[in-house]
């Protein structure tokens, strides 16, 4: 360890050369002036820009964006968080969908396994006429596509007559 | 009759050069560019030097240093004062430089600054090069090139620690604060980086 330290001392002596590297003469005389000039130019160009408006109207959002600028690692963390949230949402949706399908399968009448929504809409008005039950569909036009689909005349549908 | 004191002898407490850093930050946050100019003046040399030693290119260091100060000004409203302005702006400059170096990868060329006159009178440096070539300035320039090439072979985090500690003379604590890591990480990176450098510069280091 002692030997290593001594060797590092030699390295440190060598690294001292870096301290003697200097920029061109007068370089720092106008460095801050250039920075301030660029800030002024940027302010003039960005006046009325989207970010400026965000900063004026929603300072909290501007501060939020500024965090990303200062700490780039936060961008990664934020993006990861969003991805996890999205994945969680997809997983929950898939789970809910599976649960609903199962529930529908359980509630289906085993005697009429092929009962569809369309047939339900046909039988509903019949039930309503017969016994005063609850009418599900009040739109007779919705029945028309059924006749067209199967090429059969609908018994509930009377063709219009224009004769006097 | 009492004589008036010389105006030049009395420091003006309201002049930016005599103000505390926290007061300058406060004023700059409200858009006072004179105050911000003073803040830039205070830290420009150290920030530039770090970026120059990291990039080994004067033009890149100049651009990065200017951009770091511009970004710091635009983000000044988010500066909470948890650390000093100096550490905070350093952190911005360091992050900016590391991102730049990742993009630059191997597409770089050396644009080294001149070595000042004092280097030729540094006994440690002269001891290292005296036996290499008879002309001192040629030997110094060759050593400068080798040294910068060796530094560029290190990874960015390792190079940053060597530059901040061994070249800039910052403490482990300050480096840990700037880089956002713990002191143990700084120490281990420094040890590893020195070992690497020792291997690259073996011909200049006495066994």
mmCIF file of C-alpha atoms in Angstrom:
data_model
loop_
_atom_site.group_PDB
_atom_site.id
_atom_site.type_symbol
_atom_site.label_atom_id
_atom_site.label_comp_id
_atom_site.label_asym_id
_atom_site.label_seq_id
_atom_site.Cartn_x
_atom_site.Cartn_y
_atom_site.Cartn_z
ATOM 1 C CA UNK A 1 0.000 0.000 0.000
ATOM 2 C CA UNK A 2 2.872 2.302 0.939
ATOM 3 C CA UNK A 3 4.497 1.525 -2.387
ATOM 4 C CA UNK A 4 1.271 2.386 -4.181
ATOM 5 C CA UNK A 5 1.035 5.711 -2.389
ATOM 6 C CA UNK A 6 4.616 6.533 -3.410
ATOM 7 C CA UNK A 7 3.838 5.660 -6.979
ATOM 8 C CA UNK A 8 0.752 7.847 -6.830
ATOM 9 C CA UNK A 9 2.963 10.657 -5.600
ATOM 10 C CA UNK A 10 4.944 10.381 -8.809
ATOM 11 C CA UNK A 11 1.716 10.405 -10.780
ATOM 12 C CA UNK A 12 0.522 13.467 -8.889
ATOM 13 C CA UNK A 13 3.744 15.251 -9.828
ATOM 14 C CA UNK A 14 3.075 14.387 -13.425
ATOM 15 C CA UNK A 15 -0.501 15.614 -13.195
ATOM 16 C CA UNK A 16 0.768 18.977 -11.984
ATOM 17 C CA UNK A 17 1.527 19.721 -15.602
ATOM 18 C CA UNK A 18 -2.201 20.022 -16.226
ATOM 19 C CA UNK A 19 -2.301 22.998 -13.878
ATOM 20 C CA UNK A 20 0.123 24.822 -16.163
ATOM 21 C CA UNK A 21 -2.144 24.550 -19.204
ATOM 22 C CA UNK A 22 -3.701 27.967 -19.680
ATOM 23 C CA UNK A 23 -6.218 29.327 -22.212
ATOM 24 C CA UNK A 24 -5.227 32.115 -24.642
ATOM 25 C CA UNK A 25 -4.344 35.448 -22.977
ATOM 26 C CA UNK A 26 -7.352 37.598 -22.160
ATOM 27 C CA UNK A 27 -9.747 34.701 -22.593
ATOM 28 C CA UNK A 28 -11.489 35.276 -19.260
ATOM 29 C CA UNK A 29 -11.717 39.033 -19.724
ATOM 30 C CA UNK A 30 -14.810 38.777 -21.872
ATOM 31 C CA UNK A 31 -16.081 35.303 -20.999
ATOM 32 C CA UNK A 32 -18.821 36.503 -18.646
ATOM 33 C CA UNK A 33 -19.754 39.211 -21.153
ATOM 34 C CA UNK A 34 -20.329 36.573 -23.813
ATOM 35 C CA UNK A 35 -22.453 34.512 -21.431
ATOM 36 C CA UNK A 36 -24.605 37.505 -20.516
ATOM 37 C CA UNK A 37 -24.920 38.523 -24.188
ATOM 38 C CA UNK A 38 -26.111 35.014 -25.070
ATOM 39 C CA UNK A 39 -28.616 35.107 -22.203
ATOM 40 C CA UNK A 40 -29.965 38.469 -23.439
ATOM 41 C CA UNK A 41 -30.184 37.171 -27.016
ATOM 42 C CA UNK A 42 -31.931 34.020 -25.833
ATOM 43 C CA UNK A 43 -34.417 36.011 -23.771
ATOM 44 C CA UNK A 44 -35.231 38.218 -26.739
ATOM 45 C CA UNK A 45 -35.683 35.229 -29.048
ATOM 46 C CA UNK A 46 -37.724 33.192 -26.606
ATOM 47 C CA UNK A 47 -40.043 36.003 -25.548
ATOM 48 C CA UNK A 48 -43.486 34.704 -26.238
ATOM 49 C CA UNK A 49 -42.278 31.168 -26.831
ATOM 50 C CA UNK A 50 -44.144 28.173 -25.506
ATOM 51 C CA UNK A 51 -41.800 27.707 -22.561
ATOM 52 C CA UNK A 52 -42.082 31.357 -21.633
ATOM 53 C CA UNK A 53 -45.855 31.054 -21.594
ATOM 54 C CA UNK A 54 -45.668 27.928 -19.472
ATOM 55 C CA UNK A 55 -43.340 29.745 -17.094
ATOM 56 C CA UNK A 56 -45.732 32.677 -16.839
ATOM 57 C CA UNK A 57 -49.003 30.811 -16.554
ATOM 58 C CA UNK A 58 -47.891 27.597 -14.856
ATOM 59 C CA UNK A 59 -44.720 28.235 -12.848
ATOM 60 C CA UNK A 60 -45.082 24.837 -11.160
ATOM 61 C CA UNK A 61 -44.835 23.132 -14.569
ATOM 62 C CA UNK A 62 -41.790 25.214 -15.476
ATOM 63 C CA UNK A 63 -40.123 24.201 -12.212
ATOM 64 C CA UNK A 64 -40.990 20.563 -12.966
ATOM 65 C CA UNK A 65 -39.329 20.819 -16.408
ATOM 66 C CA UNK A 66 -36.330 22.566 -14.862
ATOM 67 C CA UNK A 67 -35.742 19.552 -12.596
ATOM 68 C CA UNK A 68 -35.233 17.432 -15.715
ATOM 69 C CA UNK A 69 -32.745 19.929 -17.078
ATOM 70 C CA UNK A 70 -30.637 19.923 -13.958
ATOM 71 C CA UNK A 71 -30.786 16.205 -13.211
ATOM 72 C CA UNK A 72 -30.974 14.153 -16.406
ATOM 73 C CA UNK A 73 -31.195 10.957 -14.361
ATOM 74 C CA UNK A 74 -34.648 12.067 -13.199
ATOM 75 C CA UNK A 75 -35.847 11.802 -16.813
ATOM 76 C CA UNK A 76 -35.010 8.100 -16.796
ATOM 77 C CA UNK A 77 -36.721 7.575 -13.465
ATOM 78 C CA UNK A 78 -39.796 9.481 -14.618
ATOM 79 C CA UNK A 79 -39.979 7.545 -17.905
ATOM 80 C CA UNK A 80 -39.576 4.235 -16.046
ATOM 81 C CA UNK A 81 -42.362 5.247 -13.687
ATOM 82 C CA UNK A 82 -44.650 6.086 -16.588
ATOM 83 C CA UNK A 83 -43.877 2.758 -18.297
ATOM 84 C CA UNK A 84 -44.606 0.855 -15.068
ATOM 85 C CA UNK A 85 -47.866 2.756 -14.648
ATOM 86 C CA UNK A 86 -48.849 1.944 -18.225
ATOM 87 C CA UNK A 87 -47.944 -1.738 -17.786
ATOM 88 C CA UNK A 88 -49.948 -1.859 -14.555
ATOM 89 C CA UNK A 89 -52.926 -0.300 -16.329
ATOM 90 C CA UNK A 90 -52.734 -2.842 -19.159
ATOM 91 C CA UNK A 91 -52.426 -5.713 -16.687
ATOM 92 C CA UNK A 92 -55.405 -4.515 -14.649
ATOM 93 C CA UNK A 93 -57.504 -4.006 -17.786
ATOM 94 C CA UNK A 94 -56.674 -7.495 -19.009
ATOM 95 C CA UNK A 95 -57.559 -8.929 -15.613
ATOM 96 C CA UNK A 96 -60.874 -7.014 -15.493
ATOM 97 C CA UNK A 97 -61.738 -8.176 -19.030
ATOM 98 C CA UNK A 98 -61.134 -11.791 -18.110
ATOM 99 C CA UNK A 99 -63.315 -11.396 -15.010
ATOM 100 C CA UNK A 100 -66.198 -9.864 -16.999
ATOM 101 C CA UNK A 101 -66.090 -12.603 -19.615
ATOM 102 C CA UNK A 102 -66.212 -15.217 -16.887
ATOM 103 C CA UNK A 103 -69.164 -13.486 -15.286
ATOM 104 C CA UNK A 104 -71.015 -13.361 -18.623
ATOM 105 C CA UNK A 105 -70.353 -17.040 -19.206
ATOM 106 C CA UNK A 106 -71.778 -17.864 -15.788
ATOM 107 C CA UNK A 107 -74.964 -15.833 -16.271
ATOM 108 C CA UNK A 108 -75.808 -17.206 -19.714
ATOM 109 C CA UNK A 109 -78.842 -19.472 -19.842
ATOM 110 C CA UNK A 110 -77.623 -22.999 -20.576
ATOM 111 C CA UNK A 111 -80.877 -23.738 -22.435
ATOM 112 C CA UNK A 112 -80.274 -20.984 -24.979
ATOM 113 C CA UNK A 113 -76.563 -20.831 -25.493
ATOM 114 C CA UNK A 114 -76.742 -19.116 -28.876
ATOM 115 C CA UNK A 115 -78.956 -16.262 -27.778
ATOM 116 C CA UNK A 116 -77.588 -13.044 -29.177
ATOM 117 C CA UNK A 117 -78.232 -9.419 -28.543
ATOM 118 C CA UNK A 118 -80.100 -9.200 -31.844
ATOM 119 C CA UNK A 119 -82.532 -11.896 -30.923
ATOM 120 C CA UNK A 120 -82.971 -10.259 -27.575
ATOM 121 C CA UNK A 121 -83.962 -7.049 -29.302
ATOM 122 C CA UNK A 122 -86.573 -8.929 -31.331
ATOM 123 C CA UNK A 123 -88.105 -10.747 -28.410
ATOM 124 C CA UNK A 124 -88.178 -7.759 -26.150
ATOM 125 C CA UNK A 125 -91.046 -5.946 -27.970
ATOM 126 C CA UNK A 126 -92.993 -9.222 -28.063
ATOM 127 C CA UNK A 127 -92.675 -9.586 -24.345
ATOM 128 C CA UNK A 128 -93.721 -6.004 -23.920
ATOM 129 C CA UNK A 129 -96.892 -6.532 -26.046
ATOM 130 C CA UNK A 130 -97.837 -9.744 -24.351
ATOM 131 C CA UNK A 131 -97.550 -9.076 -20.681
ATOM 132 C CA UNK A 132 -96.759 -5.403 -20.072
ATOM 133 C CA UNK A 133 -93.134 -6.128 -19.222
ATOM 134 C CA UNK A 134 -90.311 -3.713 -19.593
ATOM 135 C CA UNK A 135 -89.639 -2.752 -23.193
ATOM 136 C CA UNK A 136 -85.939 -2.912 -23.859
ATOM 137 C CA UNK A 137 -85.865 -1.384 -27.323
ATOM 138 C CA UNK A 138 -88.270 1.302 -28.545
ATOM 139 C CA UNK A 139 -86.733 1.637 -31.954
ATOM 140 C CA UNK A 140 -88.491 -0.553 -34.539
ATOM 141 C CA UNK A 141 -86.078 0.551 -37.238
ATOM 142 C CA UNK A 142 -83.364 -1.439 -35.524
ATOM 143 C CA UNK A 143 -85.209 -4.579 -36.587
ATOM 144 C CA UNK A 144 -84.873 -3.862 -40.287
ATOM 145 C CA UNK A 145 -81.244 -4.988 -40.732
ATOM 146 C CA UNK A 146 -82.189 -8.438 -39.459
ATOM 147 C CA UNK A 147 -84.552 -8.960 -42.395
ATOM 148 C CA UNK A 148 -81.952 -7.744 -44.855
ATOM 149 C CA UNK A 149 -79.240 -9.849 -43.362
ATOM 150 C CA UNK A 150 -81.038 -13.160 -43.645
ATOM 151 C CA UNK A 151 -83.180 -12.341 -46.694
ATOM 152 C CA UNK A 152 -86.377 -13.169 -44.847
ATOM 153 C CA UNK A 153 -89.489 -11.095 -44.379
ATOM 154 C CA UNK A 154 -89.868 -9.825 -40.866
ATOM 155 C CA UNK A 155 -93.253 -10.782 -39.461
ATOM 156 C CA UNK A 156 -93.326 -7.702 -37.257
ATOM 157 C CA UNK A 157 -92.690 -5.340 -40.121
ATOM 158 C CA UNK A 158 -95.578 -4.181 -42.313
ATOM 159 C CA UNK A 159 -94.601 -2.640 -45.675
ATOM 160 C CA UNK A 160 -95.838 0.890 -46.175
ATOM 161 C CA UNK A 161 -98.722 1.389 -48.620
ATOM 162 C CA UNK A 162 -99.046 4.598 -50.585
ATOM 163 C CA UNK A 163 -102.418 3.746 -52.093
ATOM 164 C CA UNK A 164 -105.547 5.635 -51.102
ATOM 165 C CA UNK B 1 -11.501 70.866 8.237
ATOM 166 C CA UNK B 2 -11.951 67.155 7.845
ATOM 167 C CA UNK B 3 -10.689 65.544 4.723
ATOM 168 C CA UNK B 4 -12.955 63.302 2.706
ATOM 169 C CA UNK B 5 -11.790 59.724 2.362
ATOM 170 C CA UNK B 6 -10.591 58.594 -1.023
ATOM 171 C CA UNK B 7 -13.527 57.049 -2.908
ATOM 172 C CA UNK B 8 -11.349 54.288 -4.302
ATOM 173 C CA UNK B 9 -10.282 53.158 -0.848
ATOM 174 C CA UNK B 10 -13.823 52.487 0.376
ATOM 175 C CA UNK B 11 -15.322 49.234 -0.861
ATOM 176 C CA UNK B 12 -18.861 49.703 -2.107
ATOM 177 C CA UNK B 13 -21.080 47.144 -0.367
ATOM 178 C CA UNK B 14 -23.665 47.514 -3.117
ATOM 179 C CA UNK B 15 -21.200 46.767 -5.903
ATOM 180 C CA UNK B 16 -21.626 43.213 -7.216
ATOM 181 C CA UNK B 17 -17.968 42.393 -6.626
ATOM 182 C CA UNK B 18 -18.362 43.009 -2.883
ATOM 183 C CA UNK B 19 -21.617 41.114 -2.455
ATOM 184 C CA UNK B 20 -22.185 37.712 -0.900
ATOM 185 C CA UNK B 21 -22.927 34.827 -3.213
ATOM 186 C CA UNK B 22 -26.411 34.366 -1.742
ATOM 187 C CA UNK B 23 -27.278 38.032 -2.400
ATOM 188 C CA UNK B 24 -26.013 37.803 -5.963
ATOM 189 C CA UNK B 25 -28.118 34.688 -6.516
ATOM 190 C CA UNK B 26 -31.174 36.452 -5.111
ATOM 191 C CA UNK B 27 -30.691 39.392 -7.450
ATOM 192 C CA UNK B 28 -29.914 37.209 -10.448
ATOM 193 C CA UNK B 29 -33.068 35.215 -9.800
ATOM 194 C CA UNK B 30 -35.032 38.435 -10.280
ATOM 195 C CA UNK B 31 -33.367 38.994 -13.637
ATOM 196 C CA UNK B 32 -30.403 41.123 -12.564
ATOM 197 C CA UNK B 33 -27.813 40.257 -15.195
ATOM 198 C CA UNK B 34 -25.154 42.457 -13.579
ATOM 199 C CA UNK B 35 -25.330 40.236 -10.509
ATOM 200 C CA UNK B 36 -25.217 37.132 -12.645
ATOM 201 C CA UNK B 37 -22.215 38.505 -14.528
ATOM 202 C CA UNK B 38 -20.400 38.710 -11.196
ATOM 203 C CA UNK B 39 -21.338 35.109 -10.355
ATOM 204 C CA UNK B 40 -19.955 33.961 -13.718
ATOM 205 C CA UNK B 41 -16.733 35.900 -13.109
ATOM 206 C CA UNK B 42 -16.242 34.219 -9.748
ATOM 207 C CA UNK B 43 -16.432 30.671 -11.039
ATOM 208 C CA UNK B 44 -15.584 30.856 -14.749
ATOM 209 C CA UNK B 45 -11.952 29.805 -14.355
ATOM 210 C CA UNK B 46 -12.616 26.739 -12.242
ATOM 211 C CA UNK B 47 -15.554 25.604 -14.368
ATOM 212 C CA UNK B 48 -13.671 26.156 -17.616
ATOM 213 C CA UNK B 49 -10.549 24.381 -16.319
ATOM 214 C CA UNK B 50 -12.512 21.305 -15.268
ATOM 215 C CA UNK B 51 -14.269 21.098 -18.616
ATOM 216 C CA UNK B 52 -11.006 21.649 -20.492
ATOM 217 C CA UNK B 53 -9.262 18.847 -18.562
ATOM 218 C CA UNK B 54 -12.231 16.568 -19.253
ATOM 219 C CA UNK B 55 -12.431 17.269 -22.991
ATOM 220 C CA UNK B 56 -8.777 18.103 -23.811
ATOM 221 C CA UNK B 57 -10.212 20.608 -26.273
ATOM 222 C CA UNK B 58 -10.341 24.374 -25.724
ATOM 223 C CA UNK B 59 -13.266 25.047 -28.091
ATOM 224 C CA UNK B 60 -15.433 22.301 -26.585
ATOM 225 C CA UNK B 61 -14.638 23.471 -23.066
ATOM 226 C CA UNK B 62 -15.502 27.045 -24.022
ATOM 227 C CA UNK B 63 -18.877 26.052 -25.507
ATOM 228 C CA UNK B 64 -19.744 23.756 -22.620
ATOM 229 C CA UNK B 65 -18.791 26.315 -19.980
ATOM 230 C CA UNK B 66 -20.911 29.021 -21.627
ATOM 231 C CA UNK B 67 -23.862 26.664 -22.034
ATOM 232 C CA UNK B 68 -23.581 25.525 -18.418
ATOM 233 C CA UNK B 69 -23.791 29.110 -17.155
ATOM 234 C CA UNK B 70 -26.679 29.892 -19.509
ATOM 235 C CA UNK B 71 -28.570 26.801 -18.370
ATOM 236 C CA UNK B 72 -27.877 27.669 -14.743
ATOM 237 C CA UNK B 73 -29.350 31.140 -15.263
ATOM 238 C CA UNK B 74 -32.502 29.778 -16.891
ATOM 239 C CA UNK B 75 -32.911 27.223 -14.072
ATOM 240 C CA UNK B 76 -32.063 29.670 -11.288
ATOM 241 C CA UNK B 77 -35.677 29.793 -10.094
ATOM 242 C CA UNK B 78 -35.471 26.098 -9.238
ATOM 243 C CA UNK B 79 -32.286 26.600 -7.185
ATOM 244 C CA UNK B 80 -33.400 26.022 -3.596
ATOM 245 C CA UNK B 81 -30.141 26.913 -1.912
ATOM 246 C CA UNK B 82 -29.614 23.412 -0.494
ATOM 247 C CA UNK B 83 -26.029 23.615 -1.692
ATOM 248 C CA UNK B 84 -23.849 26.554 -2.693
ATOM 249 C CA UNK B 85 -24.405 28.114 -6.100
ATOM 250 C CA UNK B 86 -20.871 27.047 -6.946
ATOM 251 C CA UNK B 87 -21.619 23.346 -6.311
ATOM 252 C CA UNK B 88 -24.931 23.611 -8.117
ATOM 253 C CA UNK B 89 -23.482 25.207 -11.260
ATOM 254 C CA UNK B 90 -20.597 22.739 -11.139
ATOM 255 C CA UNK B 91 -23.120 19.888 -11.149
ATOM 256 C CA UNK B 92 -24.848 21.343 -14.205
ATOM 257 C CA UNK B 93 -21.508 21.712 -16.010
ATOM 258 C CA UNK B 94 -20.395 18.192 -15.096
ATOM 259 C CA UNK B 95 -23.660 16.591 -16.263
ATOM 260 C CA UNK B 96 -23.551 18.572 -19.473
ATOM 261 C CA UNK B 97 -19.962 17.522 -20.125
ATOM 262 C CA UNK B 98 -20.569 13.843 -19.420
ATOM 263 C CA UNK B 99 -23.537 13.851 -21.822
ATOM 264 C CA UNK B 100 -21.426 15.644 -24.425
ATOM 265 C CA UNK B 101 -18.565 13.161 -24.079
ATOM 266 C CA UNK B 102 -20.933 10.203 -24.432
ATOM 267 C CA UNK B 103 -22.198 11.654 -27.710
ATOM 268 C CA UNK B 104 -18.716 12.527 -28.903
ATOM 269 C CA UNK B 105 -17.315 9.052 -28.133
ATOM 270 C CA UNK B 106 -14.191 8.573 -30.263
ATOM 271 C CA UNK B 107 -14.794 11.520 -32.605
ATOM 272 C CA UNK B 108 -12.450 13.946 -30.936
ATOM 273 C CA UNK B 109 -9.235 15.769 -31.563
ATOM 274 C CA UNK B 110 -6.894 17.366 -29.085
ATOM 275 C CA UNK B 111 -6.913 21.146 -28.959
ATOM 276 C CA UNK B 112 -4.571 21.748 -26.086
ATOM 277 C CA UNK B 113 -3.855 25.033 -24.400
ATOM 278 C CA UNK B 114 -0.336 26.370 -24.095
ATOM 279 C CA UNK B 115 1.779 25.547 -21.103
ATOM 280 C CA UNK B 116 2.671 28.576 -19.035
ATOM 281 C CA UNK B 117 6.197 29.729 -18.411
ATOM 282 C CA UNK B 118 6.221 28.511 -14.799
ATOM 283 C CA UNK B 119 6.111 24.876 -15.873
ATOM 284 C CA UNK B 120 9.720 25.078 -16.988
ATOM 285 C CA UNK B 121 10.691 26.114 -13.475
ATOM 286 C CA UNK B 122 8.773 23.363 -11.718
ATOM 287 C CA UNK B 123 11.431 21.034 -10.264
ATOM 288 C CA UNK B 124 9.048 18.060 -10.130
ATOM 289 C CA UNK B 125 8.211 18.334 -13.810
ATOM 290 C CA UNK B 126 11.803 18.955 -14.793
ATOM 291 C CA UNK B 127 12.865 15.877 -12.878
ATOM 292 C CA UNK B 128 10.417 13.837 -14.928
ATOM 293 C CA UNK B 129 11.532 15.055 -18.331
ATOM 294 C CA UNK B 130 15.168 16.036 -17.967
ATOM 295 C CA UNK B 131 16.478 12.658 -19.078
ATOM 296 C CA UNK B 132 14.096 12.314 -22.023
ATOM 297 C CA UNK B 133 15.090 15.035 -24.468
ATOM 298 C CA UNK B 134 17.601 17.853 -24.356
ATOM 299 C CA UNK B 135 15.051 20.567 -25.242
ATOM 300 C CA UNK B 136 12.745 21.240 -22.354
ATOM 301 C CA UNK B 137 9.803 22.842 -24.176
ATOM 302 C CA UNK B 138 9.646 19.991 -26.701
ATOM 303 C CA UNK B 139 9.726 17.484 -23.892
ATOM 304 C CA UNK B 140 7.005 19.359 -22.014
ATOM 305 C CA UNK B 141 4.773 19.434 -25.085
ATOM 306 C CA UNK B 142 5.293 15.733 -25.653
ATOM 307 C CA UNK B 143 4.522 15.012 -22.014
ATOM 308 C CA UNK B 144 1.413 17.201 -22.193
ATOM 309 C CA UNK B 145 0.136 15.246 -25.205
ATOM 310 C CA UNK B 146 0.831 11.871 -23.581
ATOM 311 C CA UNK B 147 -0.807 12.970 -20.352
ATOM 312 C CA UNK B 148 -3.971 14.181 -22.085
ATOM 313 C CA UNK B 149 -4.182 11.050 -24.205
ATOM 314 C CA UNK B 150 -3.842 8.911 -21.092
ATOM 315 C CA UNK B 151 -6.603 10.866 -19.338
ATOM 316 C CA UNK B 152 -8.894 10.428 -22.334
ATOM 317 C CA UNK B 153 -8.489 6.658 -22.068
ATOM 318 C CA UNK B 154 -10.237 6.714 -18.679
ATOM 319 C CA UNK B 155 -14.006 6.459 -18.456
ATOM 320 C CA UNK B 156 -15.778 9.775 -17.864
ATOM 321 C CA UNK B 157 -16.591 9.174 -14.161
ATOM 322 C CA UNK B 158 -13.013 8.102 -13.410
ATOM 323 C CA UNK B 159 -11.518 10.982 -15.392
ATOM 324 C CA UNK B 160 -13.819 13.432 -13.620
ATOM 325 C CA UNK B 161 -12.656 12.304 -10.187
ATOM 326 C CA UNK B 162 -8.958 12.534 -11.116
ATOM 327 C CA UNK B 163 -9.447 15.968 -12.660
ATOM 328 C CA UNK B 164 -11.405 17.328 -9.702
ATOM 329 C CA UNK B 165 -9.094 15.867 -7.053
ATOM 330 C CA UNK B 166 -5.579 15.655 -8.442
ATOM 331 C CA UNK B 167 -5.696 18.567 -10.890
ATOM 332 C CA UNK B 168 -8.256 20.950 -9.390
ATOM 333 C CA UNK B 169 -7.468 20.092 -5.791
ATOM 334 C CA UNK B 170 -11.026 19.567 -4.583
ATOM 335 C CA UNK B 171 -11.773 17.483 -1.510
ATOM 336 C CA UNK B 172 -13.491 14.090 -1.554
ATOM 337 C CA UNK B 173 -16.536 15.649 0.121
ATOM 338 C CA UNK B 174 -16.854 18.396 -2.479
ATOM 339 C CA UNK B 175 -16.505 15.890 -5.315
ATOM 340 C CA UNK B 176 -19.130 13.618 -3.767
ATOM 341 C CA UNK B 177 -21.516 16.567 -3.557
ATOM 342 C CA UNK B 178 -20.847 17.649 -7.131
ATOM 343 C CA UNK B 179 -21.184 14.163 -8.585
ATOM 344 C CA UNK B 180 -24.108 13.188 -6.352
ATOM 345 C CA UNK B 181 -22.452 10.043 -5.008
ATOM 346 C CA UNK B 182 -20.964 9.003 -1.662
ATOM 347 C CA UNK B 183 -17.384 9.574 -0.541
ATOM 348 C CA UNK B 184 -16.557 5.859 -0.714
ATOM 349 C CA UNK B 185 -17.410 5.851 -4.417
ATOM 350 C CA UNK B 186 -15.178 8.875 -4.962
ATOM 351 C CA UNK B 187 -12.263 7.184 -3.188
ATOM 352 C CA UNK B 188 -12.610 3.902 -5.051
ATOM 353 C CA UNK B 189 -12.938 5.668 -8.417
ATOM 354 C CA UNK B 190 -9.869 7.744 -7.640
ATOM 355 C CA UNK B 191 -7.811 4.714 -6.700
ATOM 356 C CA UNK B 192 -8.835 2.799 -9.818
ATOM 357 C CA UNK B 193 -8.263 5.814 -12.092
ATOM 358 C CA UNK B 194 -4.782 6.406 -10.655
ATOM 359 C CA UNK B 195 -3.868 2.774 -11.178
ATOM 360 C CA UNK B 196 -5.003 2.994 -14.781
ATOM 361 C CA UNK B 197 -3.078 6.210 -15.370
ATOM 362 C CA UNK B 198 0.021 4.748 -13.798
ATOM 363 C CA UNK B 199 -0.082 1.961 -16.356
ATOM 364 C CA UNK B 200 -0.587 4.345 -19.288
ATOM 365 C CA UNK B 201 2.208 6.668 -18.169
ATOM 366 C CA UNK B 202 4.647 4.060 -16.904
ATOM 367 C CA UNK B 203 7.529 5.394 -18.982
ATOM 368 C CA UNK B 204 7.357 8.758 -17.188
ATOM 369 C CA UNK B 205 6.913 7.415 -13.674
ATOM 370 C CA UNK B 206 9.935 6.234 -11.783
ATOM 371 C CA UNK B 207 9.652 2.620 -10.654
#
